[in-house]
PDB file of C-alpha atoms and ligand atoms in Angstrom:
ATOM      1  CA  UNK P   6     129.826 126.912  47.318  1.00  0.00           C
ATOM      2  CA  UNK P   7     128.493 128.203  44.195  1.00  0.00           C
ATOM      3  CA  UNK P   8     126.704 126.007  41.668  1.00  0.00           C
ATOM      4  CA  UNK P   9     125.701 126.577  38.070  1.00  0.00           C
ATOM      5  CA  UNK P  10     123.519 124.022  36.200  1.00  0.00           C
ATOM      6  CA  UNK P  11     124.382 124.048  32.243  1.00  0.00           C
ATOM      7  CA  UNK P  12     121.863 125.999  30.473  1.00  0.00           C
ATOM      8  CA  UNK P  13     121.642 122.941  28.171  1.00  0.00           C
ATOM      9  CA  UNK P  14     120.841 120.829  30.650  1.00  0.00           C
ATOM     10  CA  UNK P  15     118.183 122.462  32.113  1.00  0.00           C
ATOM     11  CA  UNK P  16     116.830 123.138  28.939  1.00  0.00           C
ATOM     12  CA  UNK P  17     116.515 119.491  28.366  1.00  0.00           C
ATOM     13  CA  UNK P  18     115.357 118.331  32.171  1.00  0.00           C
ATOM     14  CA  UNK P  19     112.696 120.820  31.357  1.00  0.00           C
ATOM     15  CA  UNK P  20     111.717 119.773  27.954  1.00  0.00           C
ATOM     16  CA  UNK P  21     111.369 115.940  30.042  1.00  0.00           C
ATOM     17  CA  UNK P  22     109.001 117.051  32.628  1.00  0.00           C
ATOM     18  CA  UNK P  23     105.717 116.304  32.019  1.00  0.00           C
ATOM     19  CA  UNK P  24     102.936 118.856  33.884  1.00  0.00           C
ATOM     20  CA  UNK P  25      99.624 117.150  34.745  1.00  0.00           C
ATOM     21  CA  UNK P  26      97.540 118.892  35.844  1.00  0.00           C
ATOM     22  CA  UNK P  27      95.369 118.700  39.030  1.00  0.00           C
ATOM     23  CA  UNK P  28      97.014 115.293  39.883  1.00  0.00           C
ATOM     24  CA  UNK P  29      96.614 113.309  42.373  1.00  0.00           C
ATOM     25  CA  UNK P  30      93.818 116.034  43.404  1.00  0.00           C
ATOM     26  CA  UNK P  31      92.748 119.633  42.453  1.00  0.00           C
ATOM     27  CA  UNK P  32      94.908 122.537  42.292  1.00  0.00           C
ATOM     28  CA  UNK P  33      98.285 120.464  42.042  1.00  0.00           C
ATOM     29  CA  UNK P  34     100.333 120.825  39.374  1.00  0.00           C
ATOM     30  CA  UNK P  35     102.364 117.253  39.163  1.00  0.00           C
ATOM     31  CA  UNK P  36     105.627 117.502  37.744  1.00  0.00           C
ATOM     32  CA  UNK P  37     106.207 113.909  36.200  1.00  0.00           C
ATOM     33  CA  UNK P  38     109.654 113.140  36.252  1.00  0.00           C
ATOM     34  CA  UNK P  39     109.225 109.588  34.332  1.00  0.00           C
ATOM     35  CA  UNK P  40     109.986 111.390  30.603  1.00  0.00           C
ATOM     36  CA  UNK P  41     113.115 111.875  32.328  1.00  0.00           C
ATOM     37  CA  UNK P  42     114.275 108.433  32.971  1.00  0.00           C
ATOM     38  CA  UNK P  43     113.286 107.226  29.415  1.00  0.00           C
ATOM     39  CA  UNK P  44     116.404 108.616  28.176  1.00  0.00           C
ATOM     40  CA  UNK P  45     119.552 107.253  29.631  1.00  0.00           C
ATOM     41  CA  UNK P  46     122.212 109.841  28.525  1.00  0.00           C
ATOM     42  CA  UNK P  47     119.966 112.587  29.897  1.00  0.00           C
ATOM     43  CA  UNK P  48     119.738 110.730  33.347  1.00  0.00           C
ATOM     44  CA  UNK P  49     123.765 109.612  33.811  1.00  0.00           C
ATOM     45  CA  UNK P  50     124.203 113.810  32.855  1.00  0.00           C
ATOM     46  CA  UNK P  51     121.861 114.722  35.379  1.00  0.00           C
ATOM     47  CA  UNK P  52     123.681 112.379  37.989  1.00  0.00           C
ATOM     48  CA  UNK P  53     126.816 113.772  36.900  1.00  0.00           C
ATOM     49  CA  UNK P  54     126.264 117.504  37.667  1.00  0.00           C
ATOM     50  CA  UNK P  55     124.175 117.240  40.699  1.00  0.00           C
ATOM     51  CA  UNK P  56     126.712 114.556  42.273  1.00  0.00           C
ATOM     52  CA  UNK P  57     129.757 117.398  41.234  1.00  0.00           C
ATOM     53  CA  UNK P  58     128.063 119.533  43.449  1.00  0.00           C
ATOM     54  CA  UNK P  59     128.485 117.137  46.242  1.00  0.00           C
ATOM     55  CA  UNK P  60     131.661 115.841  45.572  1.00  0.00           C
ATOM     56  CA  UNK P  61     134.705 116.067  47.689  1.00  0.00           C
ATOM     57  CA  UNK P  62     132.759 117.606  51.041  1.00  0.00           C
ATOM     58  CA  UNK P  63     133.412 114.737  53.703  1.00  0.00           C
ATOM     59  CA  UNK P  64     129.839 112.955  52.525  1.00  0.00           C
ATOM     60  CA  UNK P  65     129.520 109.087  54.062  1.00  0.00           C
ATOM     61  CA  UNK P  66     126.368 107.887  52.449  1.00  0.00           C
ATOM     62  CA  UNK P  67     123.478 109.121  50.204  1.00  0.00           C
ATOM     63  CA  UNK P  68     119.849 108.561  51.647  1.00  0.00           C
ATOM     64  CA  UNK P  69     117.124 108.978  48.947  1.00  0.00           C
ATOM     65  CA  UNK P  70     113.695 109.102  49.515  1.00  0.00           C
ATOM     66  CA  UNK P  71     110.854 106.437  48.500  1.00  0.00           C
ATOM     67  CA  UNK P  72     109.963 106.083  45.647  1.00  0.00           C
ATOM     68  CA  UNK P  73     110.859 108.347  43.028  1.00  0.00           C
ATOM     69  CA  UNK P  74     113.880 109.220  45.434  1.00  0.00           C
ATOM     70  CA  UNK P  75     115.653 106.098  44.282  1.00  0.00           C
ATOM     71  CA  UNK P  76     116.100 106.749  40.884  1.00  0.00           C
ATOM     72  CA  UNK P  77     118.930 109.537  40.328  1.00  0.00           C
ATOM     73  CA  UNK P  78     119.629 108.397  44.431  1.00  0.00           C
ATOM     74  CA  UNK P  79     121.274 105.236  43.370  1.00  0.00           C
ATOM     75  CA  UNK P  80     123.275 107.612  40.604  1.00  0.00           C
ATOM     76  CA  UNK P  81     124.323 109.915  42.889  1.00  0.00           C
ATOM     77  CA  UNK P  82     125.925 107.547  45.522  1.00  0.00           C
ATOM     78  CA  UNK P  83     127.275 105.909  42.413  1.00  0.00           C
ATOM     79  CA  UNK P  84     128.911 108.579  40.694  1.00  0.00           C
ATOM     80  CA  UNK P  85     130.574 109.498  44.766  1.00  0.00           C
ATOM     81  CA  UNK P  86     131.151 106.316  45.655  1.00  0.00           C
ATOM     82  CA  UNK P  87     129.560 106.127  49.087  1.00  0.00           C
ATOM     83  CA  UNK P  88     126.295 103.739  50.135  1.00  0.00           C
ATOM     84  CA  UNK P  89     122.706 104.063  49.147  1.00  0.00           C
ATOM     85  CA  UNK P  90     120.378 103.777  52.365  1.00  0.00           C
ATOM     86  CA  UNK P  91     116.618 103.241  51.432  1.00  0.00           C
ATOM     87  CA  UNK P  92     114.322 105.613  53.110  1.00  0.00           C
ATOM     88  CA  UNK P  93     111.014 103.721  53.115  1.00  0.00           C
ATOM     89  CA  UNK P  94     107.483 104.656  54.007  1.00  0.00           C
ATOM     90  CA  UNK P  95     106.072 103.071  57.230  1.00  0.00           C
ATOM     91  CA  UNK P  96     106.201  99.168  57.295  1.00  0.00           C
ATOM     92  CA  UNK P  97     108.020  98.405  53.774  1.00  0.00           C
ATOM     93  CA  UNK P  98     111.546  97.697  55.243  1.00  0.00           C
ATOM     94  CA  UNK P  99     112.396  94.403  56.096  1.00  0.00           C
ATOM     95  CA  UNK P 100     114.710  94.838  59.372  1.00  0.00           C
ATOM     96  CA  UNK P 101     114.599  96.682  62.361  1.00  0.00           C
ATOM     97  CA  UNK P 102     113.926 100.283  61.853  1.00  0.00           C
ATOM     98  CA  UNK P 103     113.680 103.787  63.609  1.00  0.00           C
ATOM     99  CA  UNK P 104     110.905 105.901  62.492  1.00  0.00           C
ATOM    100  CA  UNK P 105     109.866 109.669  62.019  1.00  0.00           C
ATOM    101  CA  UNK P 106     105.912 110.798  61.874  1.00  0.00           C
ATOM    102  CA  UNK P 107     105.492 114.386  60.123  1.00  0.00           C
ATOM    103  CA  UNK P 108     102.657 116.125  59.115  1.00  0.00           C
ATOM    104  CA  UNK P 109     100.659 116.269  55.903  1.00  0.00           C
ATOM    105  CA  UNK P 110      98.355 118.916  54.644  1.00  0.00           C
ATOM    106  CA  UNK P 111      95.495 116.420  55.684  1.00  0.00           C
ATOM    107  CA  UNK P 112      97.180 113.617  58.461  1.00  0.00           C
ATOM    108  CA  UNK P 113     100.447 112.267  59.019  1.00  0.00           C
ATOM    109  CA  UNK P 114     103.223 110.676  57.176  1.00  0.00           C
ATOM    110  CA  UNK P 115     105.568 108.158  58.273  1.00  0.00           C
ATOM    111  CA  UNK P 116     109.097 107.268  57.136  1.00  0.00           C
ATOM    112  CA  UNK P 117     111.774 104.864  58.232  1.00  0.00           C
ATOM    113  CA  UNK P 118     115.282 103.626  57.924  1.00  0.00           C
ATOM    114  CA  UNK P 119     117.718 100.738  58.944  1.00  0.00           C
ATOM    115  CA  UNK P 120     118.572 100.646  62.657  1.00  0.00           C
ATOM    116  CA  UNK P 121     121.815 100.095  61.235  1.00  0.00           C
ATOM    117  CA  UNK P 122     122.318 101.885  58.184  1.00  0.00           C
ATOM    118  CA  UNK P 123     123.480 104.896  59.536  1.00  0.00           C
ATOM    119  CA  UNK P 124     124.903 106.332  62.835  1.00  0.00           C
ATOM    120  CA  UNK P 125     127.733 108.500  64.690  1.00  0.00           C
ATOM    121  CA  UNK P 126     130.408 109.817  62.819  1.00  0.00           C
ATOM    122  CA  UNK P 127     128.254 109.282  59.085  1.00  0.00           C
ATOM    123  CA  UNK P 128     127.497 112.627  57.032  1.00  0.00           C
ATOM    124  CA  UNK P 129     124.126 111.933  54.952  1.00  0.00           C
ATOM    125  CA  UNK P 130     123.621 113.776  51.356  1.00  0.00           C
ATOM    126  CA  UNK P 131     119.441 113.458  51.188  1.00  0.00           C
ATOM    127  CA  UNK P 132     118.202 113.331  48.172  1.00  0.00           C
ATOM    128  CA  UNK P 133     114.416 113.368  46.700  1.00  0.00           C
ATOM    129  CA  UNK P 134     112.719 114.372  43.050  1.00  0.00           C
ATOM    130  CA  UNK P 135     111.250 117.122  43.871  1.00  0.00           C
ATOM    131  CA  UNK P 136     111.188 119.841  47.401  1.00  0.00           C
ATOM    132  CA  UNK P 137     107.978 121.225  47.764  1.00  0.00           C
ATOM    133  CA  UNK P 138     107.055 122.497  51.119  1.00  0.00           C
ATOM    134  CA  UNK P 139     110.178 120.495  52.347  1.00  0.00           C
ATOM    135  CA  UNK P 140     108.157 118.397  54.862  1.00  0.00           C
ATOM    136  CA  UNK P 141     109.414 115.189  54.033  1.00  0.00           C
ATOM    137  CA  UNK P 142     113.189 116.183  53.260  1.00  0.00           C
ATOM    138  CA  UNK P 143     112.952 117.507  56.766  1.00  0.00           C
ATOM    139  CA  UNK P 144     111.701 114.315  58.159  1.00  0.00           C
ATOM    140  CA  UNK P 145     114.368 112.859  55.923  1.00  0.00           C
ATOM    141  CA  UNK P 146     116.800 115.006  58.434  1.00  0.00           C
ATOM    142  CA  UNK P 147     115.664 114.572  61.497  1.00  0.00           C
ATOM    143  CA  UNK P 148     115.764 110.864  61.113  1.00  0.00           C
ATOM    144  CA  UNK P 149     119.673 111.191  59.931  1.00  0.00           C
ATOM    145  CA  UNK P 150     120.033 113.347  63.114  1.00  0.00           C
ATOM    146  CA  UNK P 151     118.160 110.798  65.538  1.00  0.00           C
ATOM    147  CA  UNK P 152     120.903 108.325  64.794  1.00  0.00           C
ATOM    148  CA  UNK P 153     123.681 110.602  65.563  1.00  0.00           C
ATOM    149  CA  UNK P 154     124.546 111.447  61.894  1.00  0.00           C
ATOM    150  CA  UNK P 155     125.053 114.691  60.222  1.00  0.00           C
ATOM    151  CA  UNK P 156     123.057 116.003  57.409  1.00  0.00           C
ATOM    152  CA  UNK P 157     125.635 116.866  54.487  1.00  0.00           C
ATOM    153  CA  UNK P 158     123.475 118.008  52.181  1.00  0.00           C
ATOM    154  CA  UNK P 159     120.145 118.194  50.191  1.00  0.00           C
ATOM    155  CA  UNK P 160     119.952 117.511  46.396  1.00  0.00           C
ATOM    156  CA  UNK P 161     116.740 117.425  44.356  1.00  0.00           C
ATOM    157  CA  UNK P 162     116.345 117.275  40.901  1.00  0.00           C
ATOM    158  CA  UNK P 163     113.080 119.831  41.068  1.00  0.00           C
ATOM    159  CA  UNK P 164     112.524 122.713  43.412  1.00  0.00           C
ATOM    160  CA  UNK P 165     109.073 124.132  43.796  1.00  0.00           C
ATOM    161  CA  UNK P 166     110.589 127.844  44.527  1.00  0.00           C
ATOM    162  CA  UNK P 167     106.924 129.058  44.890  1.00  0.00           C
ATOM    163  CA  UNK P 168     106.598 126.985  48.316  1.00  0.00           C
ATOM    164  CA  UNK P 169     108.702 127.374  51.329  1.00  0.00           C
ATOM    165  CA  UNK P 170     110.675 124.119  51.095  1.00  0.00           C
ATOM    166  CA  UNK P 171     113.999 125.647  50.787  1.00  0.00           C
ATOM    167  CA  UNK P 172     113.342 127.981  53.446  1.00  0.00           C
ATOM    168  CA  UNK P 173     112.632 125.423  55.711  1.00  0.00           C
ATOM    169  CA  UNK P 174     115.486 123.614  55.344  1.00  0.00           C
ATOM    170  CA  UNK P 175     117.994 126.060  56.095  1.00  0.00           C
ATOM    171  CA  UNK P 176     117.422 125.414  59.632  1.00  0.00           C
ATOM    172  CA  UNK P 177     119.862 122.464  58.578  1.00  0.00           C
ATOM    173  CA  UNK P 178     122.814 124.969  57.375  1.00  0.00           C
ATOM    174  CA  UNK P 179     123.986 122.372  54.505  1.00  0.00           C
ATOM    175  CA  UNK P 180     124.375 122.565  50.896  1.00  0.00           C
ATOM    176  CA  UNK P 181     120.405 122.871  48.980  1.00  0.00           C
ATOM    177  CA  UNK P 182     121.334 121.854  45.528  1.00  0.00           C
ATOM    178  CA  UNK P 183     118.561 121.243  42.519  1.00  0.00           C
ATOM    179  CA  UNK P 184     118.719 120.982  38.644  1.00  0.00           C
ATOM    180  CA  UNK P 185     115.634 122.710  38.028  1.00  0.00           C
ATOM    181  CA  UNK P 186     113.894 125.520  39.656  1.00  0.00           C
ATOM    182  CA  UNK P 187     110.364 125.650  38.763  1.00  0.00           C
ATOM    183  CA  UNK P 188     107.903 128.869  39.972  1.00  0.00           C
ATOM    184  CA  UNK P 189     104.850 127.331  38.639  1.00  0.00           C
TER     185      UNK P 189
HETATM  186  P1  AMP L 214     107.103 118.164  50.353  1.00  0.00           P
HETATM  187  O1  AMP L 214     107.232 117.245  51.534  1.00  0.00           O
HETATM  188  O2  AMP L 214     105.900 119.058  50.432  1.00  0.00           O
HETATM  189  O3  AMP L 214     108.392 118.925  50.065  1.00  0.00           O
HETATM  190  O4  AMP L 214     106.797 117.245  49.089  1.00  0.00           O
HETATM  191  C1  AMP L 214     107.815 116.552  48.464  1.00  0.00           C
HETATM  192  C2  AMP L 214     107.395 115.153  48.111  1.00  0.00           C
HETATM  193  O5  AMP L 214     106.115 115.107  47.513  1.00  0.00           O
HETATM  194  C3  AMP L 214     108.364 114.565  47.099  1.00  0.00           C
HETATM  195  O6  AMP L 214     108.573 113.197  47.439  1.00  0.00           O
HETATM  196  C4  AMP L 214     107.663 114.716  45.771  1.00  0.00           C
HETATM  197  O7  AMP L 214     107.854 113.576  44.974  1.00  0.00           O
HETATM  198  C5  AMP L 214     106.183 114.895  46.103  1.00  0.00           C
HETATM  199  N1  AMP L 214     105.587 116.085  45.456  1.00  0.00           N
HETATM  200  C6  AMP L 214     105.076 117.168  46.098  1.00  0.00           C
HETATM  201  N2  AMP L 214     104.561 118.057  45.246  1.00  0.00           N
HETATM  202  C7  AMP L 214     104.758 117.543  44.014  1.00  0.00           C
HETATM  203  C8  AMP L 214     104.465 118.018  42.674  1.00  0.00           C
HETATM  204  N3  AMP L 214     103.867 119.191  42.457  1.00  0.00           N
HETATM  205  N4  AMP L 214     104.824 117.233  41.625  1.00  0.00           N
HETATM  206  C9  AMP L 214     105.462 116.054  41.855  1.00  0.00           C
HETATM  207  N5  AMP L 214     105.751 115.551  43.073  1.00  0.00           N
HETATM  208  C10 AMP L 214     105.409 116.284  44.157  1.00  0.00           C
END
């Protein structure tokens, strides 16, 4: 399915992202989404296009990833009517959870989910900010997967094109949507 981002909108997601440089250590280049979220009618636009993209292809729920995950997340599920399910780093969700471990540049990651918020028969849009080397969008997946769900499809609002993040999540043949592709 082909999707086109208005040029306008871009133009003004870009104009919101704020580049700091050599944050949280040396040779990153943090894209700060917060500029963003400061002005509502740019935000509920945002939510609007990237949900479009999603709409109407058998979806069940929208997972979105902790923290900054949450923000257009919440939109998104809004805008297609389906649940929000919380993924949550290790030991920050109150019930009973299942878990995936994935690697870091230096150590290990952890994220987790509701025993319950998910299972056979659900098809799971993931959603993040940003897809860098798609490490945690694919731990995103394989946790859908371990309870029996599909993965419907991924939607970011940033995508590093530079890094292999996209790459790597073809392996899950669904829809890779993003508002902004960034080669820097
Ligand atoms: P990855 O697992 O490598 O795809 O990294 C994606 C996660 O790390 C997302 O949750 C992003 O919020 C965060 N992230 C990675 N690189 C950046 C960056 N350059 N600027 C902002 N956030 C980033």
């Amino acid at each position: 399915m082909s999707f086109t981002v208005p040029e306008q909108l871009v133009t003004q997601l870009e104009a919101q992202i704020r580049i700091v440089p050599d944050f949280p250590k040396a040779g990153i280049s943090f894209k700060d989404i917060t500029p963003i979220f400061a002005q509502p009618s740019l935000v509920a636009r945002a939510a609007d296009v990237l949900a479009e993209a999603f709409a109407n292809q058998g979806l069940t729920a929208v997972a979105g990833i902790e923290s900054r995950g949450f923000l257009l997340g919440t939109l998104l599920a809004q805008r297609l009517n389906l649940p929000f399910i919380l993924l949550r780093k290790k030991g920050k969700l109150p019930w009973r959870t299942v878990s995936h471990s994935y690697a870091l540049e230096y150590g290990e990651a952890t994220i987790e989910m509701h025993v319950d918020a998910i299972g056979p028969g659900d098809t799971v849009l993931i959603h993040d900010d940003l897809l860098a080397t798609g490490g945690t969008a694919a731990a995103a997946a394989e946790l859908v997967l371990g309870q029996g769900a599909k993965v419907g499809g991924f939607a970011f609002l940033v995508d590093l094109t530079f890094l292999p993040g996209n790459q790597r999540l073809q392996a899950y043949r669904a829809p890779i949507h993003s508002l902004i592709h960034s080669n820097e």
